[in-house]
mmCIF file of N, CA and C in Angstrom:
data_model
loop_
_atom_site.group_PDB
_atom_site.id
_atom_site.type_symbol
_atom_site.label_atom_id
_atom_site.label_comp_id
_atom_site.label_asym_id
_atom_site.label_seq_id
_atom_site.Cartn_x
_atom_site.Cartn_y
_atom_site.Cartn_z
ATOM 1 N N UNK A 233 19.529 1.165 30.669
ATOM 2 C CA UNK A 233 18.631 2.162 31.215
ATOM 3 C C UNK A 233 18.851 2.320 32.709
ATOM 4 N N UNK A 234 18.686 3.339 33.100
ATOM 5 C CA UNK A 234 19.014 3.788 34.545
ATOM 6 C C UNK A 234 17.489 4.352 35.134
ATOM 7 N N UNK A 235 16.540 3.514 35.496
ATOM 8 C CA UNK A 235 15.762 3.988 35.886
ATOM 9 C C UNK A 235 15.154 5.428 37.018
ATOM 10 N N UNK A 236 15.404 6.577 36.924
ATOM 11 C CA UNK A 236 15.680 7.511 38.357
ATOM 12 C C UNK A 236 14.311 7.548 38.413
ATOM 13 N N UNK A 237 14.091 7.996 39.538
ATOM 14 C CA UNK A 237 12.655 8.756 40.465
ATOM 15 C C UNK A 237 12.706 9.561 41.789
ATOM 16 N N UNK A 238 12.325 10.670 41.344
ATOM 17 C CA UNK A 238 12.904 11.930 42.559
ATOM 18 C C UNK A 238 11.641 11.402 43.282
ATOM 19 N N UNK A 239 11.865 11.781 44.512
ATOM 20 C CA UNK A 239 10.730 12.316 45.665
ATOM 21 C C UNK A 239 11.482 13.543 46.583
ATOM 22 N N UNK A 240 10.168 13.803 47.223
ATOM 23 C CA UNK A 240 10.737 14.297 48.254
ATOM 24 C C UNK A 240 10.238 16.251 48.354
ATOM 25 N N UNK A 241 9.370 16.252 46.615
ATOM 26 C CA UNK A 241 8.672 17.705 46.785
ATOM 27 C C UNK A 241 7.713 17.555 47.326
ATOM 28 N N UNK A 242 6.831 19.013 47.379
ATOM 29 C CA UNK A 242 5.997 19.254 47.931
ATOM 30 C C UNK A 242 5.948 21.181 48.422
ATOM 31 N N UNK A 243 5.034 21.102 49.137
ATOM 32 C CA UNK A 243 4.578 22.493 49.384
ATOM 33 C C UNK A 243 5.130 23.273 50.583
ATOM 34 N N UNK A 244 5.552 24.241 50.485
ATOM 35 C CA UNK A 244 6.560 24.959 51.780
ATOM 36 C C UNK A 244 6.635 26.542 51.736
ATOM 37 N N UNK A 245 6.443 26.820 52.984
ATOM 38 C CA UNK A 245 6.559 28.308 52.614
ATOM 39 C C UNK A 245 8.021 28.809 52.494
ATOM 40 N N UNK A 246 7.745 30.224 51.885
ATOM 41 C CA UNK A 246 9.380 31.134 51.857
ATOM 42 C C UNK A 246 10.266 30.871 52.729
ATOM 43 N N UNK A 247 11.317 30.426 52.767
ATOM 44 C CA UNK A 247 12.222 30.624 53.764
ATOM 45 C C UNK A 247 12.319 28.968 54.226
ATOM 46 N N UNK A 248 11.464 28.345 53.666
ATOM 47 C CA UNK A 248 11.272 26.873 54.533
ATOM 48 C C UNK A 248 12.530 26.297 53.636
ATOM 49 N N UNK A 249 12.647 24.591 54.004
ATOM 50 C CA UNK A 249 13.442 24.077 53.674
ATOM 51 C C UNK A 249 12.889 22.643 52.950
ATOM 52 N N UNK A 250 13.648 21.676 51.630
ATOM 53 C CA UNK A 250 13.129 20.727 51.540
ATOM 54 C C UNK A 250 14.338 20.019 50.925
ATOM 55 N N UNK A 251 14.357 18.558 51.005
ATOM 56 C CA UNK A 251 15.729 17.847 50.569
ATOM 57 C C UNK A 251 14.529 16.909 49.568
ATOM 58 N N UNK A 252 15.352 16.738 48.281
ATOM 59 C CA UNK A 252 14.668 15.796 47.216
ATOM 60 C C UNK A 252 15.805 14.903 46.677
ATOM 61 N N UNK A 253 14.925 13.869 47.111
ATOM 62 C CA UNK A 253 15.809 12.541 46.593
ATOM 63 C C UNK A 253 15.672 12.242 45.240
ATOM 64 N N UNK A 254 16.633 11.766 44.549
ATOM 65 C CA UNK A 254 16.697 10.555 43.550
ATOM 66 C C UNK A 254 17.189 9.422 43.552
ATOM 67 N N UNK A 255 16.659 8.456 43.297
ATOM 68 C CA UNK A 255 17.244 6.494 43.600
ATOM 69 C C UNK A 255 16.725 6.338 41.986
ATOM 70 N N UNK A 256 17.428 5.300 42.096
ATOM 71 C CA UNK A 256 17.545 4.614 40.479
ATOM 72 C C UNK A 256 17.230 2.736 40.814
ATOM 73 N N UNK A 257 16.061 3.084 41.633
ATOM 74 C CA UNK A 257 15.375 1.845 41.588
ATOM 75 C C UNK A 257 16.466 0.677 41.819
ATOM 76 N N UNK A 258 17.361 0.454 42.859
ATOM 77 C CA UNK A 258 18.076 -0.332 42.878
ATOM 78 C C UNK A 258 19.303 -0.942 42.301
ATOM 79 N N UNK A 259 19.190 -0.100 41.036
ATOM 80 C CA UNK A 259 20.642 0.155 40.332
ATOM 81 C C UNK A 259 21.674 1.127 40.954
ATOM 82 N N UNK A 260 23.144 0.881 40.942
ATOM 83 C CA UNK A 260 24.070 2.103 41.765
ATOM 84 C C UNK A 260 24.683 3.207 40.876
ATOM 85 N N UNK A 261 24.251 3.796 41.358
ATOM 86 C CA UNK A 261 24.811 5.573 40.448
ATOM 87 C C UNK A 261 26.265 5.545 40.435
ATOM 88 N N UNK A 262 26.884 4.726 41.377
ATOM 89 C CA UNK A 262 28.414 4.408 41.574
ATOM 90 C C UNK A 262 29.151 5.947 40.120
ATOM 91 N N UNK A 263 28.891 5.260 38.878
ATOM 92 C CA UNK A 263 29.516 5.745 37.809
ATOM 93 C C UNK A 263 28.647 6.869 37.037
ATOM 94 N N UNK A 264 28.233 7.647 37.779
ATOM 95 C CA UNK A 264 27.033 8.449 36.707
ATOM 96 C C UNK A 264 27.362 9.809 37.559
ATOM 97 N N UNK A 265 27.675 10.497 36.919
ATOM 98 C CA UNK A 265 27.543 12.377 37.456
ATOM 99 C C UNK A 265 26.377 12.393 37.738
ATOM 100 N N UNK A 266 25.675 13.398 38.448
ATOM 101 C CA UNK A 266 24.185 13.570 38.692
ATOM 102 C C UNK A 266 23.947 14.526 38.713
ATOM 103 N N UNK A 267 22.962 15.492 38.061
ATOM 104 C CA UNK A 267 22.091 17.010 37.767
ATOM 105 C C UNK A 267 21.111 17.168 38.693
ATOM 106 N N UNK A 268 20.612 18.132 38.759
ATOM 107 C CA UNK A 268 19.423 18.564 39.265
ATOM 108 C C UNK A 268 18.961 19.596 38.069
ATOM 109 N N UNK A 269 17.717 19.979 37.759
ATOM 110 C CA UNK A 269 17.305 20.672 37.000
ATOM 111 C C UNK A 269 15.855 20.561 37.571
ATOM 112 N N UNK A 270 15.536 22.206 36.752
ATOM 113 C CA UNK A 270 14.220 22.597 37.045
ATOM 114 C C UNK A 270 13.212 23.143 35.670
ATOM 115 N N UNK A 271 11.946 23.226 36.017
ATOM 116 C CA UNK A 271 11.298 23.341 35.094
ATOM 117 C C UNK A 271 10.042 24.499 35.900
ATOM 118 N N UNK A 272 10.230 25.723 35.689
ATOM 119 C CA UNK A 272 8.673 26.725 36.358
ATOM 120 C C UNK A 272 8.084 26.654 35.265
ATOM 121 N N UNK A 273 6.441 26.823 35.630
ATOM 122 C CA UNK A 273 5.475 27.038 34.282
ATOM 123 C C UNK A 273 5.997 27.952 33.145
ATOM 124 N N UNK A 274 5.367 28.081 32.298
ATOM 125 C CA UNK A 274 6.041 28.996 31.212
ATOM 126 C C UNK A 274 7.166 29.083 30.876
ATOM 127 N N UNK A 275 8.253 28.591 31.608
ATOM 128 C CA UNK A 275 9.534 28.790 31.312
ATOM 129 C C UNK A 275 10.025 27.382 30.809
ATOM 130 N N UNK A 276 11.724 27.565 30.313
ATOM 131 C CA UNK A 276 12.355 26.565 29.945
ATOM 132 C C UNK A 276 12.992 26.103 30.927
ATOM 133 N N UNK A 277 13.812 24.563 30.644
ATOM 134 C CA UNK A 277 14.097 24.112 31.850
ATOM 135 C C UNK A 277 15.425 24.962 32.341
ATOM 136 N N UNK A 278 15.460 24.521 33.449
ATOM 137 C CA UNK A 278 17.463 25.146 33.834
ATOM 138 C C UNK A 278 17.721 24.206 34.670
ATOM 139 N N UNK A 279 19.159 24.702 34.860
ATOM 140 C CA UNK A 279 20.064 23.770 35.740
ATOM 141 C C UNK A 279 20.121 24.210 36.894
ATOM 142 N N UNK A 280 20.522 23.484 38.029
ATOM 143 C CA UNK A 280 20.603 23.846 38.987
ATOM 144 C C UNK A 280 21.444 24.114 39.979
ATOM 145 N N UNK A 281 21.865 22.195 39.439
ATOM 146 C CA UNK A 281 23.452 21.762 40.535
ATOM 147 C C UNK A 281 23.485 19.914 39.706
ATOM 148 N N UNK A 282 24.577 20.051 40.213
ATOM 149 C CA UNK A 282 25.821 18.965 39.613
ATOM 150 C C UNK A 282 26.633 18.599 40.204
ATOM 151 N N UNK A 283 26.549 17.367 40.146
ATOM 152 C CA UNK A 283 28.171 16.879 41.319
ATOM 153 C C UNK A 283 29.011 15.557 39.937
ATOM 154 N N UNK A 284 29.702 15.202 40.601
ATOM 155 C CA UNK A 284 30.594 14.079 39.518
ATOM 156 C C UNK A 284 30.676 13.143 40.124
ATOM 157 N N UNK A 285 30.880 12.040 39.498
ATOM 158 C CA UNK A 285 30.402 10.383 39.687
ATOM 159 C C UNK A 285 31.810 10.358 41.045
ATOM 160 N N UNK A 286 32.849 11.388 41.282
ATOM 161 C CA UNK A 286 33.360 10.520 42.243
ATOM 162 C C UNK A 286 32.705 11.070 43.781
ATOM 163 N N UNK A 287 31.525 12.335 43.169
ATOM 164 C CA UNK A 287 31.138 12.631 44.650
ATOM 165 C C UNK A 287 31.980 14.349 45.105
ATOM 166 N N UNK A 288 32.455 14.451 43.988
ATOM 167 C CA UNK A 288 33.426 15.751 43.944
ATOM 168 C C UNK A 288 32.998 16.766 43.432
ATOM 169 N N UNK A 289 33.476 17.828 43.399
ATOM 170 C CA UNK A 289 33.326 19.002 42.866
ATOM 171 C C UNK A 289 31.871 19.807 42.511
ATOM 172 N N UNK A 290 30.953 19.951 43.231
ATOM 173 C CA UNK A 290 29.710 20.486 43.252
ATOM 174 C C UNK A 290 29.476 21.769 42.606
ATOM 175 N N UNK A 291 28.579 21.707 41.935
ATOM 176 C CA UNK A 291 28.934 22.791 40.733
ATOM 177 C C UNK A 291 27.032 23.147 41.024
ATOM 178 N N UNK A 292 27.091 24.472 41.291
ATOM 179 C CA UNK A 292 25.253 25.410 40.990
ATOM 180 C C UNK A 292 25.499 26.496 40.298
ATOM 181 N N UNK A 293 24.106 26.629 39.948
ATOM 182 C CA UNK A 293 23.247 27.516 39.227
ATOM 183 C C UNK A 293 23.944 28.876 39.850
ATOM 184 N N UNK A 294 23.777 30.148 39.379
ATOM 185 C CA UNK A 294 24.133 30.800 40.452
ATOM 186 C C UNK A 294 22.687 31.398 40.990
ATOM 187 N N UNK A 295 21.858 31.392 40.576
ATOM 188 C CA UNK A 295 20.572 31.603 41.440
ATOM 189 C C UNK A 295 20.434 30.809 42.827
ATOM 190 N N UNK A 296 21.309 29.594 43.138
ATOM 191 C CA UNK A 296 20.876 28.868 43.714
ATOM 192 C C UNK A 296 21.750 28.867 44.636
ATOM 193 N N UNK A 297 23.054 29.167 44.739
ATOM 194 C CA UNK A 297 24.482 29.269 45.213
ATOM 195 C C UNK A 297 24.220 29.397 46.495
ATOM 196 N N UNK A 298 24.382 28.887 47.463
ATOM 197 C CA UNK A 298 24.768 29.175 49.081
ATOM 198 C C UNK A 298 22.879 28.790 49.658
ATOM 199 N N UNK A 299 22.255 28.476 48.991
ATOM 200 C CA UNK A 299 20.942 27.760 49.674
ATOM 201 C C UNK A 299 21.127 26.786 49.731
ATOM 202 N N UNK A 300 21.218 25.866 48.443
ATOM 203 C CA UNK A 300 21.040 24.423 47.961
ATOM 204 C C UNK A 300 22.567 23.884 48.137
ATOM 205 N N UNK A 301 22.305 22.296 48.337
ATOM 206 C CA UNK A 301 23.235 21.400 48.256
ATOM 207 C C UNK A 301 22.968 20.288 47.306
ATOM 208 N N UNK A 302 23.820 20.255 46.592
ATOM 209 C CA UNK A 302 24.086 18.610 46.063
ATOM 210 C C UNK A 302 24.666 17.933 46.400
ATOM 211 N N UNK A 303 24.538 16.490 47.104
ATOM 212 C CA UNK A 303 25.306 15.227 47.551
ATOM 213 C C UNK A 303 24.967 14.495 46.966
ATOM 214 N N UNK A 304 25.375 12.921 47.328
ATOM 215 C CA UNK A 304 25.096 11.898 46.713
ATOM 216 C C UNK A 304 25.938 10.742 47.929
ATOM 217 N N UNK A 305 24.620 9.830 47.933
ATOM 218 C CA UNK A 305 25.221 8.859 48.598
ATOM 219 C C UNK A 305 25.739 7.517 48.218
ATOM 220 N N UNK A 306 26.233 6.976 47.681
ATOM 221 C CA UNK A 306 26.871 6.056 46.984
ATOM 222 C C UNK A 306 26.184 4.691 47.573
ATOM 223 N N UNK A 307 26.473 4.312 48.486
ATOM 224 C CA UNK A 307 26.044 2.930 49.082
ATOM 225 C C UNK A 307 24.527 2.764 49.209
ATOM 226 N N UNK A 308 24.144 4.266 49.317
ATOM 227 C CA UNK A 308 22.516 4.089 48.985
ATOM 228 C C UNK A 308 21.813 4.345 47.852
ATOM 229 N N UNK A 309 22.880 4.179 46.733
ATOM 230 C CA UNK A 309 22.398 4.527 45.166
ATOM 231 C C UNK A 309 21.308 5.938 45.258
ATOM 232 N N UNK A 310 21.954 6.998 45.994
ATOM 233 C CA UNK A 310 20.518 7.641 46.348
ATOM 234 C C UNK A 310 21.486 9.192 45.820
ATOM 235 N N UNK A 311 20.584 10.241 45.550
ATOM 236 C CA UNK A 311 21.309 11.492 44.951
ATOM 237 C C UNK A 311 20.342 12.743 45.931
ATOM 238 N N UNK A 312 20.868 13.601 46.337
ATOM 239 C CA UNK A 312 20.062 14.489 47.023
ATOM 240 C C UNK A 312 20.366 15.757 46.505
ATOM 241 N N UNK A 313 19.421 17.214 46.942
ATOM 242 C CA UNK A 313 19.216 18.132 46.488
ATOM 243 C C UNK A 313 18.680 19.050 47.673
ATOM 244 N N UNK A 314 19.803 19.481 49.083
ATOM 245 C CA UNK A 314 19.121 19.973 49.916
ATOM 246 C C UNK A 314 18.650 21.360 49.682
ATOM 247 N N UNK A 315 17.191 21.859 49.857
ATOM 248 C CA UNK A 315 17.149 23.169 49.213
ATOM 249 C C UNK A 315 16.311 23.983 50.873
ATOM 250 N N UNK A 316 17.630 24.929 51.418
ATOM 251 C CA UNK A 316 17.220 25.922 52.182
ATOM 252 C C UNK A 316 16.837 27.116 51.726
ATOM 253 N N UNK A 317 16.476 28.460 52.344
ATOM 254 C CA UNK A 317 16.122 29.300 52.128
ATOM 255 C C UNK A 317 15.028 29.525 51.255
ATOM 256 N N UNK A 318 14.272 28.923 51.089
ATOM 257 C CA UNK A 318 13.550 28.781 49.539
ATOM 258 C C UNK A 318 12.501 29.761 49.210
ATOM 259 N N UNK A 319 12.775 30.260 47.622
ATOM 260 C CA UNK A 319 11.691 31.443 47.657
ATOM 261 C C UNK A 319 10.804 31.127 46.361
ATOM 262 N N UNK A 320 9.940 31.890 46.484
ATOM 263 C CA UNK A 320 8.711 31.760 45.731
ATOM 264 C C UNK A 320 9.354 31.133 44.424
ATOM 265 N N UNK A 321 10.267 32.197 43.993
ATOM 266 C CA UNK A 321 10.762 31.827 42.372
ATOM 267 C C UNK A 321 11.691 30.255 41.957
ATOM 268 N N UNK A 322 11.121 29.395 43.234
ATOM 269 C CA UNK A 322 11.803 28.513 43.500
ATOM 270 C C UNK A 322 11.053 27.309 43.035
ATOM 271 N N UNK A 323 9.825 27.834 42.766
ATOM 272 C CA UNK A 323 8.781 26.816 42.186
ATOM 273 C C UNK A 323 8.791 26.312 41.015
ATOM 274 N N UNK A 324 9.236 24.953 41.232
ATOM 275 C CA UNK A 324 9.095 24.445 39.073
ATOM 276 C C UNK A 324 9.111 22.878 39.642
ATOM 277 N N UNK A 325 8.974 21.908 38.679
ATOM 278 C CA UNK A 325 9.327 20.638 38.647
ATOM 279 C C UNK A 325 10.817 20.367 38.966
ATOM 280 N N UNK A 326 11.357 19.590 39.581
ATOM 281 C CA UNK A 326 12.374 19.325 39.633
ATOM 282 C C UNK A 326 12.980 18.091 39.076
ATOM 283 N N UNK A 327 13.975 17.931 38.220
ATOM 284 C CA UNK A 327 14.067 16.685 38.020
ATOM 285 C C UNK A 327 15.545 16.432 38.223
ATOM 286 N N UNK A 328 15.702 14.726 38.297
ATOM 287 C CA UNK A 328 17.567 14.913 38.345
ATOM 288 C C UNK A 328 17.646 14.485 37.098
ATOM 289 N N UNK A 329 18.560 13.544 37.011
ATOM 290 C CA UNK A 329 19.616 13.326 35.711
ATOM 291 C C UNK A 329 21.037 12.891 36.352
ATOM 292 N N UNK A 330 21.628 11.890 35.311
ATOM 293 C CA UNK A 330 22.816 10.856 35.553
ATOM 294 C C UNK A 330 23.155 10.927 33.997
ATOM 295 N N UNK A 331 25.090 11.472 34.200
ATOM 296 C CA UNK A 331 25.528 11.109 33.187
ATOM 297 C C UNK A 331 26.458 10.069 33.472
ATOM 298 N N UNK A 332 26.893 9.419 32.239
ATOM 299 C CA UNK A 332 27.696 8.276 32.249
ATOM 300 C C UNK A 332 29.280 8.971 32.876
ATOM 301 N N UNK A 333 29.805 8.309 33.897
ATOM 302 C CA UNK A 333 30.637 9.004 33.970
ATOM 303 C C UNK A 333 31.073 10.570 33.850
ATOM 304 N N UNK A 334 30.260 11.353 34.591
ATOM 305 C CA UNK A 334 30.079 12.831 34.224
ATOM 306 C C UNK A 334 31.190 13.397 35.499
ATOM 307 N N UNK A 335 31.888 14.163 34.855
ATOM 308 C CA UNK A 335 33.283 14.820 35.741
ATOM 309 C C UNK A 335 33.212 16.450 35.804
ATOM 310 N N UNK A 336 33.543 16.740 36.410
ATOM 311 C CA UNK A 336 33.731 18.544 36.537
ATOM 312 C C UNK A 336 33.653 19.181 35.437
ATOM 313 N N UNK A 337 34.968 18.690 34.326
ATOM 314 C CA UNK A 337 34.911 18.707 32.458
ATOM 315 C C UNK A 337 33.967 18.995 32.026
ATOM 316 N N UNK A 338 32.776 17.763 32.156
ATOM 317 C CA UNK A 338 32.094 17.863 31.647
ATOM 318 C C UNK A 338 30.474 19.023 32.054
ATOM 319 N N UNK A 339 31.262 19.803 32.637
ATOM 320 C CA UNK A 339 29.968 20.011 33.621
ATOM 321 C C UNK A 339 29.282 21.264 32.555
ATOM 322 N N UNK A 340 30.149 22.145 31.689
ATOM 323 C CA UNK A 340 29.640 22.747 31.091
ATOM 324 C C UNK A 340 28.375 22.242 29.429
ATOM 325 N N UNK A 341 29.015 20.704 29.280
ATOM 326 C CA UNK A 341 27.690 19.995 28.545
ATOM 327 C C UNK A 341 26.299 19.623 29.413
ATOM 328 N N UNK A 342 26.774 18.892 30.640
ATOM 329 C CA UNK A 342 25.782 18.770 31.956
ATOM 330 C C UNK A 342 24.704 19.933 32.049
ATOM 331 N N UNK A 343 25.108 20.927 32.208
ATOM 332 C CA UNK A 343 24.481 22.143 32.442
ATOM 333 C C UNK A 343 23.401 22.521 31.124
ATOM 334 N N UNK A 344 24.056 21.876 29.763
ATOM 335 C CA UNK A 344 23.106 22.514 28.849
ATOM 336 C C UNK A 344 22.276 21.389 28.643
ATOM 337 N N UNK A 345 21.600 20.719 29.641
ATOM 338 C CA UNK A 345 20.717 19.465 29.378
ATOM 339 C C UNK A 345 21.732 18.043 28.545
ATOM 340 N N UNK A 346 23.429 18.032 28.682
ATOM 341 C CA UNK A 346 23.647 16.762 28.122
ATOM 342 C C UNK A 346 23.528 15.985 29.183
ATOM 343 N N UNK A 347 22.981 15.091 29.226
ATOM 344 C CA UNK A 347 22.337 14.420 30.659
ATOM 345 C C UNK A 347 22.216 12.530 29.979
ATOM 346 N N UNK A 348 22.478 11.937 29.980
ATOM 347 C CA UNK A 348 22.103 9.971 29.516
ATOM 348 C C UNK A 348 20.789 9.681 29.871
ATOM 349 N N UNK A 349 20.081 10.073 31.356
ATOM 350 C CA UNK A 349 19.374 9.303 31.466
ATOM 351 C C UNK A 349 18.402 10.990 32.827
ATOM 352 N N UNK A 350 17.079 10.501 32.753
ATOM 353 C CA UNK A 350 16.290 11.472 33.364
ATOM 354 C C UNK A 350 14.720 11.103 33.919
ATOM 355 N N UNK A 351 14.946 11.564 35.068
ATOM 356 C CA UNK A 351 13.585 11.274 36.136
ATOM 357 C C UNK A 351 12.775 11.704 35.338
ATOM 358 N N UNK A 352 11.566 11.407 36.035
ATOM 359 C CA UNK A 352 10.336 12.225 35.500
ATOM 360 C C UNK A 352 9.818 13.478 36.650
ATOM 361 N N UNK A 353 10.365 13.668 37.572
ATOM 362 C CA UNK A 353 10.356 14.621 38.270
ATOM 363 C C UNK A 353 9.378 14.838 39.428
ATOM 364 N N UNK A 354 9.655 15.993 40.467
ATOM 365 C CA UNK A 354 8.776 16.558 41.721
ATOM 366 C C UNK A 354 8.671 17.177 41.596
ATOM 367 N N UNK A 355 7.311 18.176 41.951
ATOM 368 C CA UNK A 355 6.793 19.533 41.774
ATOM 369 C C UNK A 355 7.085 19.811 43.134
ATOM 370 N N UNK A 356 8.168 21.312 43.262
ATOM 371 C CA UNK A 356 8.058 22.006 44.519
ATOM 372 C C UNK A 356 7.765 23.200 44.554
ATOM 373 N N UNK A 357 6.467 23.605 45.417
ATOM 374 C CA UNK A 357 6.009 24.902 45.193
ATOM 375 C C UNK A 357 6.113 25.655 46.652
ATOM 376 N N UNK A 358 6.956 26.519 46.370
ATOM 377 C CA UNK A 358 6.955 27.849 47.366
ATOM 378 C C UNK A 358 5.825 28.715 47.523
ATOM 379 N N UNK A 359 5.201 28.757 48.670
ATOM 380 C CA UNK A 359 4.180 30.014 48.600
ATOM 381 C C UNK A 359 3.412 29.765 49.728
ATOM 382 N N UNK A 360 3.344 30.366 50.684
ATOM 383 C CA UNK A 360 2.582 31.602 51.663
ATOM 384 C C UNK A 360 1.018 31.292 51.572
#
């Protein structure tokens, strides 16, 4: 088990900015691709952004393309999700996700929720 836990939402207006962490409680993501995904009321979840266990190839949503960043810091077992520009429709739960060894390849299973292991998530709400 890979324990994750995002922080790092919270409330911001349009245009503001917010970075959300995930750590895995002291275990190292070293070998795990990492997701971001979202969840707005009423809706189903989606994807967001994706990177691969070597830290390579960053793969988004295209709703999300040229705001948000995905990194990941290795030595700090820690996964980030910088989100600029941010607009209203930006509001949902956020959660990450770690696959076992998850590579670029795989990014089109990644994307449809194939994910090993999953936070329980941050609520970030956009709004004025």
């Amino acid at each position: 088990q890979v324990p994750l836990v995002e922080s790092g939402g919270g409330l911001v207006l349009p245009g503001g900015s917010l970075r959300l962490s995930c750590a895995a409680s002291g275990r190292s993501l070293n070998n795990y691709g990492m997701g971001w995904f979202r969840q707005a009321p009423g809706k189903e979840r989606e994807f967001v952004a994706a990177i691969s266990w070597r830290g390579t190839s960053p793969y988004y949503a295209d709703s999300v393309k040229g705001r948000f960043t995905i990194s990941r810091d290795n030595a700090k077992i820690t996964a980030y999700l910088q989100m600029n520009s941010l607009k209203l429709e930006d509001t949902a739960v956020y959660y990450c996700a770690a696959r076992v060894l998850g590579d670029s390849s795989d990014y089109p299973t990644m994307e449809k929720g194939g994910m090993d292991y999953w936070g329980k998530g941050t609520l970030v709400t956009v709004s004025s």
